[in-house]
């Protein structure tokens, strides 16, 4: 499909770096495409960045018929940009779409649209260490109707935003609060979809955790409030003396791209890794017994970040302050992304 391009006539002032927050600045253009049930995806275009006009009855605004992705671009030593694992994100968008009764988006439309947009706005790539250009693809059901139903009209768009590191290496590790009230996904849930409501519902529990002096919530499963699932907006890994465990993709866990990359890098090092349920009681007991070497978090925005403590039922379980494995995975992953370590798995898509 040919992508039509309309260039912005007035370009925005670019931030100098120090004043960038996560998503506070957007670039000069958007990529958009429309979907109708009778035509499929049509009208792919790059346009000047502007507001999206929706009918007030649009389904996304009422029933959360809305999914998104997050992925990053990195300046390579030769000056070119590379996108990290864009096809994995394109496939995950479709995984979310199926869970939310939204249409599949052809992966080449995702990739071609992203490339067209990045080529237009790559001058927005920040130069400060750790800062990157972040893409936020979004699909909305925009059919104007109040019936709870599969949208027959949708909008897909991608915006770009220069972002600071969500977590800075060397910063104190995350202090997590686990509480039986706080679950991401229940027995029937769309917790494995990257969909708006899964994030909106986090705000109150995370606010409460912060009020109590923690950084974020360690979500427990919604059926038994027993197993750890994710932390804040990230996946979680526990490094025991004899193995490394992360919760399995049981339908309630977001299939994180950084989670998947971390599993690959751990296995490449010959480390014993399991995708297994971890009861919170057993985790706390293992920390107390000194059997847990590290706990760390993974996510696109976060990259890899250590956890310094887990609080559960009024007790703080403090983790070792040295987190060499989290640091090694962070260095390897960011080295591959920056093009200074070999990209053995073909994760970089050069622009
Ligand atoms: C990401 O890590 O890319 C995310 O989507 C997290 C975001 C909800 C802040």
Tab-separated table of C-alpha atoms and ligand atoms in Angstrom:
chain	number	residue	atom	x	y	z
A	1	UNK	CA	0.000	0.000	0.000
A	2	UNK	CA	1.395	3.423	-0.878
A	3	UNK	CA	1.750	5.771	2.052
A	4	UNK	CA	0.823	9.363	1.229
A	5	UNK	CA	2.922	12.023	2.909
A	6	UNK	CA	1.941	15.568	3.862
A	7	UNK	CA	4.813	17.468	5.415
A	8	UNK	CA	4.353	19.874	8.311
A	9	UNK	CA	4.972	23.427	7.166
A	10	UNK	CA	5.919	24.754	10.607
A	11	UNK	CA	8.253	22.526	12.632
A	12	UNK	CA	8.126	22.496	16.430
A	13	UNK	CA	11.059	23.552	18.590
A	14	UNK	CA	12.955	20.473	19.750
A	15	UNK	CA	13.653	20.095	23.482
A	16	UNK	CA	17.321	20.213	24.466
A	17	UNK	CA	17.215	17.019	26.496
A	18	UNK	CA	17.131	18.027	30.128
A	19	UNK	CA	13.504	19.144	29.937
A	20	UNK	CA	12.087	15.932	28.445
A	21	UNK	CA	9.660	13.820	30.478
A	22	UNK	CA	8.095	10.513	29.388
A	23	UNK	CA	5.693	11.509	26.603
A	24	UNK	CA	5.878	15.238	27.244
A	25	UNK	CA	7.098	16.076	23.731
A	26	UNK	CA	5.877	14.731	20.410
A	27	UNK	CA	7.502	15.026	16.997
A	28	UNK	CA	6.256	16.880	13.901
A	29	UNK	CA	4.283	14.071	12.220
A	30	UNK	CA	1.922	11.154	12.827
A	31	UNK	CA	1.361	7.990	10.819
A	32	UNK	CA	-2.340	7.106	10.462
A	33	UNK	CA	-4.497	4.475	8.751
A	34	UNK	CA	-8.263	3.876	8.762
A	35	UNK	CA	-10.182	0.626	9.012
A	36	UNK	CA	-13.698	-0.137	7.833
A	37	UNK	CA	-15.161	-3.624	8.122
A	38	UNK	CA	-16.018	-3.580	4.393
A	39	UNK	CA	-12.660	-2.258	3.094
A	40	UNK	CA	-10.079	-3.414	5.648
A	41	UNK	CA	-7.175	-1.035	6.348
A	42	UNK	CA	-7.038	1.907	3.948
A	43	UNK	CA	-5.591	5.361	3.512
A	44	UNK	CA	-2.153	4.991	5.146
A	45	UNK	CA	-0.645	8.439	5.516
A	46	UNK	CA	1.938	10.560	7.250
A	47	UNK	CA	0.510	13.901	8.313
A	48	UNK	CA	1.545	16.864	10.418
A	49	UNK	CA	1.054	16.073	14.118
A	50	UNK	CA	-2.388	17.235	15.174
A	51	UNK	CA	-5.322	16.275	17.368
A	52	UNK	CA	-7.414	13.243	16.461
A	53	UNK	CA	-11.081	14.072	15.896
A	54	UNK	CA	-13.525	11.473	17.238
A	55	UNK	CA	-17.280	11.380	17.399
A	56	UNK	CA	-18.295	11.703	21.066
A	57	UNK	CA	-19.940	8.267	20.787
A	58	UNK	CA	-16.731	6.582	19.529
A	59	UNK	CA	-16.463	3.144	21.157
A	60	UNK	CA	-12.910	3.685	22.417
A	61	UNK	CA	-14.073	6.611	24.532
A	62	UNK	CA	-16.804	4.630	26.270
A	63	UNK	CA	-15.751	1.003	26.473
A	64	UNK	CA	-11.960	1.087	26.257
A	65	UNK	CA	-11.808	-0.444	22.748
A	66	UNK	CA	-8.224	0.697	22.595
A	67	UNK	CA	-4.829	-1.009	22.427
A	68	UNK	CA	-1.292	0.280	22.164
A	69	UNK	CA	2.356	-0.631	21.823
A	70	UNK	CA	5.666	0.864	22.910
A	71	UNK	CA	9.007	0.454	21.149
A	72	UNK	CA	12.277	2.300	20.856
A	73	UNK	CA	14.737	3.506	18.249
A	74	UNK	CA	18.480	3.775	18.795
A	75	UNK	CA	21.214	5.776	17.067
A	76	UNK	CA	23.865	3.374	15.759
A	77	UNK	CA	27.634	4.010	15.643
A	78	UNK	CA	27.349	4.683	11.867
A	79	UNK	CA	24.776	7.426	12.528
A	80	UNK	CA	21.808	5.434	11.238
A	81	UNK	CA	18.793	4.640	13.420
A	82	UNK	CA	17.713	1.114	14.298
A	83	UNK	CA	14.341	0.024	15.685
A	84	UNK	CA	14.380	-2.699	18.331
A	85	UNK	CA	12.263	-5.772	17.429
A	86	UNK	CA	9.447	-3.907	15.618
A	87	UNK	CA	7.890	-7.081	14.200
A	88	UNK	CA	7.543	-8.516	17.696
A	89	UNK	CA	5.575	-5.414	18.659
A	90	UNK	CA	3.493	-5.659	15.482
A	91	UNK	CA	2.624	-9.255	16.378
A	92	UNK	CA	1.840	-8.335	19.972
A	93	UNK	CA	-0.465	-5.562	18.765
A	94	UNK	CA	-2.447	-8.226	16.928
A	95	UNK	CA	-2.461	-10.447	20.023
A	96	UNK	CA	-4.008	-7.508	21.927
A	97	UNK	CA	-6.388	-6.839	19.003
A	98	UNK	CA	-7.753	-10.393	19.143
A	99	UNK	CA	-8.359	-10.139	22.894
A	100	UNK	CA	-10.151	-6.800	22.466
A	101	UNK	CA	-12.238	-7.687	19.354
A	102	UNK	CA	-10.294	-5.209	17.210
A	103	UNK	CA	-9.088	-6.038	13.671
A	104	UNK	CA	-5.655	-7.444	12.906
A	105	UNK	CA	-3.283	-4.911	11.383
A	106	UNK	CA	-0.970	-6.323	8.668
A	107	UNK	CA	2.545	-6.379	10.134
A	108	UNK	CA	3.972	-4.782	6.972
A	109	UNK	CA	1.607	-1.838	7.384
A	110	UNK	CA	2.833	-1.444	10.978
A	111	UNK	CA	6.457	-1.601	9.873
A	112	UNK	CA	6.152	0.517	6.723
A	113	UNK	CA	4.163	3.167	8.597
A	114	UNK	CA	6.699	3.267	11.398
A	115	UNK	CA	9.607	3.507	8.950
A	116	UNK	CA	7.923	6.300	6.972
A	117	UNK	CA	7.312	8.248	10.173
A	118	UNK	CA	10.776	7.664	11.614
A	119	UNK	CA	12.391	8.763	8.345
A	120	UNK	CA	10.463	12.041	8.574
A	121	UNK	CA	11.191	12.769	12.226
A	122	UNK	CA	14.460	11.048	13.037
A	123	UNK	CA	16.104	14.405	13.800
A	124	UNK	CA	14.087	14.240	17.045
A	125	UNK	CA	16.250	11.369	18.335
A	126	UNK	CA	17.753	12.650	21.593
A	127	UNK	CA	21.520	12.660	21.915
A	128	UNK	CA	21.801	12.499	25.747
A	129	UNK	CA	22.985	9.118	27.074
A	130	UNK	CA	20.081	6.763	27.773
A	131	UNK	CA	17.534	8.986	25.997
A	132	UNK	CA	15.791	7.435	22.991
A	133	UNK	CA	13.090	8.010	20.443
A	134	UNK	CA	10.022	6.024	21.563
A	135	UNK	CA	7.165	5.040	19.270
A	136	UNK	CA	3.630	4.656	20.590
A	137	UNK	CA	1.372	2.826	18.096
A	138	UNK	CA	-2.324	2.991	19.041
A	139	UNK	CA	-5.452	1.307	17.656
A	140	UNK	CA	-8.855	2.694	18.570
A	141	UNK	CA	-12.353	1.436	17.816
A	142	UNK	CA	-13.963	4.664	16.627
A	143	UNK	CA	-17.332	3.515	15.329
A	144	UNK	CA	-19.911	6.068	16.448
A	145	UNK	CA	-22.375	3.898	18.365
A	146	UNK	CA	-23.087	3.142	21.967
A	147	UNK	CA	-23.717	-0.569	21.399
A	148	UNK	CA	-21.165	-2.786	23.146
A	149	UNK	CA	-19.848	-4.528	20.058
A	150	UNK	CA	-16.900	-5.235	17.772
A	151	UNK	CA	-16.000	-1.876	16.155
A	152	UNK	CA	-16.649	-1.706	12.403
A	153	UNK	CA	-14.506	1.435	12.159
A	154	UNK	CA	-11.048	1.821	13.654
A	155	UNK	CA	-8.139	4.210	13.577
A	156	UNK	CA	-4.485	3.227	13.841
A	157	UNK	CA	-1.833	5.819	14.467
A	158	UNK	CA	1.781	6.007	15.549
A	159	UNK	CA	3.301	8.931	17.380
A	160	UNK	CA	6.947	9.438	18.226
A	161	UNK	CA	8.220	10.973	21.415
A	162	UNK	CA	11.770	11.599	22.624
A	163	UNK	CA	12.034	9.954	26.056
A	164	UNK	CA	14.358	9.954	29.015
A	165	UNK	CA	15.332	6.639	30.609
A	166	UNK	CA	12.377	5.529	32.769
A	167	UNK	CA	14.929	4.028	35.167
A	168	UNK	CA	18.501	5.335	35.424
A	169	UNK	CA	21.245	2.796	35.990
A	170	UNK	CA	22.719	3.180	39.450
A	171	UNK	CA	19.498	4.647	40.851
A	172	UNK	CA	18.172	2.934	44.026
A	173	UNK	CA	16.199	-0.214	43.244
A	174	UNK	CA	12.404	-0.265	43.230
A	175	UNK	CA	10.572	-0.783	46.533
A	176	UNK	CA	7.517	-2.906	45.790
A	177	UNK	CA	4.296	-3.250	47.746
A	178	UNK	CA	2.342	-6.500	47.381
A	179	UNK	CA	-1.184	-6.406	48.760
A	180	UNK	CA	-3.935	-9.008	48.367
A	181	UNK	CA	-6.263	-6.234	47.173
A	182	UNK	CA	-4.126	-5.442	44.147
A	183	UNK	CA	-4.407	-7.695	41.067
A	184	UNK	CA	-3.876	-6.869	37.389
A	185	UNK	CA	-5.897	-9.717	35.970
A	186	UNK	CA	-8.677	-11.943	37.234
A	187	UNK	CA	-9.722	-15.438	36.071
A	188	UNK	CA	-11.321	-14.020	32.921
A	189	UNK	CA	-9.314	-11.010	31.980
A	190	UNK	CA	-7.548	-9.209	29.185
A	191	UNK	CA	-4.435	-8.709	31.315
A	192	UNK	CA	-2.325	-10.199	28.498
A	193	UNK	CA	-3.467	-7.404	26.156
A	194	UNK	CA	-1.764	-4.031	26.054
A	195	UNK	CA	-5.069	-2.277	26.429
A	196	UNK	CA	-5.972	1.043	28.002
A	197	UNK	CA	-8.040	-0.236	30.931
A	198	UNK	CA	-5.232	-2.433	32.250
A	199	UNK	CA	-3.225	0.752	32.815
A	200	UNK	CA	-5.982	3.099	33.938
A	201	UNK	CA	-6.909	0.694	36.736
A	202	UNK	CA	-3.317	0.738	38.034
A	203	UNK	CA	-3.373	4.384	38.950
A	204	UNK	CA	-5.150	4.184	42.324
A	205	UNK	CA	-3.158	1.213	43.702
A	206	UNK	CA	0.140	2.767	42.558
A	207	UNK	CA	-0.863	6.079	44.142
A	208	UNK	CA	-1.593	4.245	47.362
A	209	UNK	CA	1.762	2.415	47.227
A	210	UNK	CA	3.528	5.752	46.742
A	211	UNK	CA	1.623	7.341	49.614
A	212	UNK	CA	2.899	4.525	51.811
A	213	UNK	CA	6.502	5.142	50.703
A	214	UNK	CA	6.880	2.481	47.976
A	215	UNK	CA	7.689	2.970	44.306
A	216	UNK	CA	5.058	0.717	42.805
A	217	UNK	CA	2.788	-2.301	43.244
A	218	UNK	CA	3.738	-5.959	42.909
A	219	UNK	CA	0.533	-7.321	41.385
A	220	UNK	CA	-0.810	-10.646	42.673
A	221	UNK	CA	-3.084	-12.967	40.724
A	222	UNK	CA	-6.767	-12.105	40.869
A	223	UNK	CA	-8.099	-15.603	41.640
A	224	UNK	CA	-6.139	-16.605	44.752
A	225	UNK	CA	-4.159	-13.413	45.454
A	226	UNK	CA	-1.246	-15.778	45.842
A	227	UNK	CA	1.097	-15.638	42.843
A	228	UNK	CA	3.246	-12.696	41.771
A	229	UNK	CA	2.442	-11.520	38.251
A	230	UNK	CA	3.947	-8.145	37.306
A	231	UNK	CA	5.278	-5.050	39.053
A	232	UNK	CA	3.876	-1.643	38.125
A	233	UNK	CA	4.174	-1.494	34.322
A	234	UNK	CA	6.844	-4.205	34.015
A	235	UNK	CA	7.484	-7.936	34.021
A	236	UNK	CA	9.458	-9.400	36.917
A	237	UNK	CA	12.331	-11.895	37.334
A	238	UNK	CA	13.488	-13.580	40.558
A	239	UNK	CA	17.089	-14.791	40.725
A	240	UNK	CA	17.366	-17.665	43.234
A	241	UNK	CA	20.665	-19.342	44.136
A	242	UNK	CA	19.997	-22.179	41.694
A	243	UNK	CA	17.613	-20.821	39.070
A	244	UNK	CA	15.902	-17.742	37.654
A	245	UNK	CA	12.116	-17.610	37.564
A	246	UNK	CA	9.646	-15.349	35.795
A	247	UNK	CA	5.849	-15.776	35.772
A	248	UNK	CA	4.601	-17.805	32.773
A	249	UNK	CA	2.471	-16.367	29.964
A	250	UNK	CA	-0.691	-17.702	31.566
A	251	UNK	CA	-3.101	-15.244	29.946
A	252	UNK	CA	-2.720	-12.733	32.765
A	253	UNK	CA	0.837	-11.590	32.007
A	254	UNK	CA	1.808	-9.091	29.333
A	255	UNK	CA	4.129	-10.881	26.872
A	256	UNK	CA	6.865	-8.285	27.285
A	257	UNK	CA	9.371	-7.835	24.469
A	258	UNK	CA	12.089	-7.036	27.020
A	259	UNK	CA	10.937	-10.070	29.046
A	260	UNK	CA	11.406	-12.237	25.962
A	261	UNK	CA	14.794	-10.659	25.117
A	262	UNK	CA	15.926	-11.165	28.732
A	263	UNK	CA	14.911	-14.852	28.661
A	264	UNK	CA	16.978	-15.271	25.484
A	265	UNK	CA	20.023	-13.532	26.992
A	266	UNK	CA	19.786	-15.556	30.219
A	267	UNK	CA	19.524	-18.835	28.289
A	268	UNK	CA	22.441	-17.789	26.078
A	269	UNK	CA	24.521	-17.502	29.259
A	270	UNK	CA	23.591	-21.091	30.080
A	271	UNK	CA	21.639	-20.023	33.162
A	272	UNK	CA	18.745	-22.226	34.339
A	273	UNK	CA	15.573	-20.245	33.661
A	274	UNK	CA	12.000	-21.272	34.400
A	275	UNK	CA	8.713	-19.661	33.479
A	276	UNK	CA	6.782	-20.690	36.580
A	277	UNK	CA	4.218	-19.429	39.085
A	278	UNK	CA	5.838	-17.908	42.166
A	279	UNK	CA	3.753	-17.715	45.360
A	280	UNK	CA	4.328	-14.455	47.234
A	281	UNK	CA	4.652	-16.326	50.582
A	282	UNK	CA	7.370	-18.584	49.186
A	283	UNK	CA	9.186	-15.613	47.674
A	284	UNK	CA	9.164	-13.718	50.990
A	285	UNK	CA	10.352	-16.842	52.856
A	286	UNK	CA	13.143	-17.357	50.310
A	287	UNK	CA	14.286	-13.735	50.672
A	288	UNK	CA	14.289	-14.164	54.462
A	289	UNK	CA	16.331	-17.363	54.157
A	290	UNK	CA	18.875	-15.584	51.941
A	291	UNK	CA	18.011	-17.741	48.923
A	292	UNK	CA	17.161	-14.843	46.601
A	293	UNK	CA	20.134	-13.087	45.049
A	294	UNK	CA	18.227	-10.497	43.010
A	295	UNK	CA	14.805	-9.460	41.812
A	296	UNK	CA	14.626	-7.297	38.718
A	297	UNK	CA	12.031	-5.728	36.433
A	298	UNK	CA	11.956	-5.581	32.638
A	299	UNK	CA	10.026	-3.394	30.204
A	300	UNK	CA	10.526	-1.310	27.082
A	301	UNK	CA	10.396	2.008	28.906
A	302	UNK	CA	12.153	0.684	32.030
A	303	UNK	CA	14.707	-1.602	30.276
A	304	UNK	CA	16.048	-3.598	33.289
A	305	UNK	CA	15.755	-2.259	36.830
A	306	UNK	CA	16.608	-3.863	40.172
A	307	UNK	CA	14.184	-4.259	43.080
A	308	UNK	CA	15.489	-3.318	46.530
A	309	UNK	CA	12.615	-4.577	48.699
A	310	UNK	CA	9.229	-6.283	48.653
A	311	UNK	CA	6.719	-5.440	51.343
A	312	UNK	CA	3.911	-7.890	52.061
A	313	UNK	CA	1.502	-8.096	55.009
A	314	UNK	CA	3.322	-5.420	56.947
A	315	UNK	CA	6.832	-6.860	56.571
A	316	UNK	CA	9.638	-5.472	54.435
A	317	UNK	CA	11.743	-8.116	52.726
A	318	UNK	CA	15.000	-6.472	51.775
A	319	UNK	CA	16.987	-7.728	48.796
A	320	UNK	CA	20.771	-7.674	48.345
A	321	UNK	CA	21.975	-4.267	47.178
A	322	UNK	CA	24.329	-5.768	44.586
A	323	UNK	CA	22.433	-6.883	41.471
A	324	UNK	CA	25.117	-8.083	39.055
A	325	UNK	CA	22.824	-10.143	36.843
A	326	UNK	CA	20.357	-7.275	36.332
A	327	UNK	CA	23.322	-5.016	35.530
A	328	UNK	CA	24.768	-7.549	33.063
A	329	UNK	CA	21.444	-7.997	31.241
A	330	UNK	CA	20.979	-4.225	31.166
A	331	UNK	CA	24.467	-3.745	29.680
A	332	UNK	CA	24.037	-6.505	27.100
A	333	UNK	CA	20.603	-5.354	26.014
A	334	UNK	CA	21.526	-1.669	25.762
A	335	UNK	CA	24.819	-2.642	24.042
A	336	UNK	CA	22.907	-4.582	21.370
A	337	UNK	CA	20.412	-1.732	21.008
A	338	UNK	CA	23.196	0.833	20.597
A	339	UNK	CA	24.892	-1.353	17.988
A	340	UNK	CA	28.075	-1.813	20.043
A	341	UNK	CA	27.488	-5.520	20.790
A	342	UNK	CA	26.712	-8.108	18.101
A	343	UNK	CA	23.047	-8.436	17.186
A	344	UNK	CA	23.050	-12.258	17.070
A	345	UNK	CA	19.279	-12.590	17.023
A	346	UNK	CA	18.532	-10.003	14.344
A	347	UNK	CA	16.704	-7.785	16.815
A	348	UNK	CA	17.660	-4.500	15.155
A	349	UNK	CA	15.737	-3.243	12.161
A	350	UNK	CA	17.855	-0.593	10.475
A	351	UNK	CA	16.005	2.473	9.214
B	1	LIG	C1	6.496	0.400	27.849
B	1	LIG	O1	7.335	-0.067	28.639
B	1	LIG	O2	6.733	0.619	26.660
B	1	LIG	C2	5.154	0.708	28.288
B	1	LIG	O3	4.260	0.582	27.520
B	1	LIG	C3	4.979	1.235	29.624
B	1	LIG	C4	4.051	2.393	29.616
B	1	LIG	C5	2.700	1.954	30.035
B	1	LIG	C6	4.569	3.525	30.449
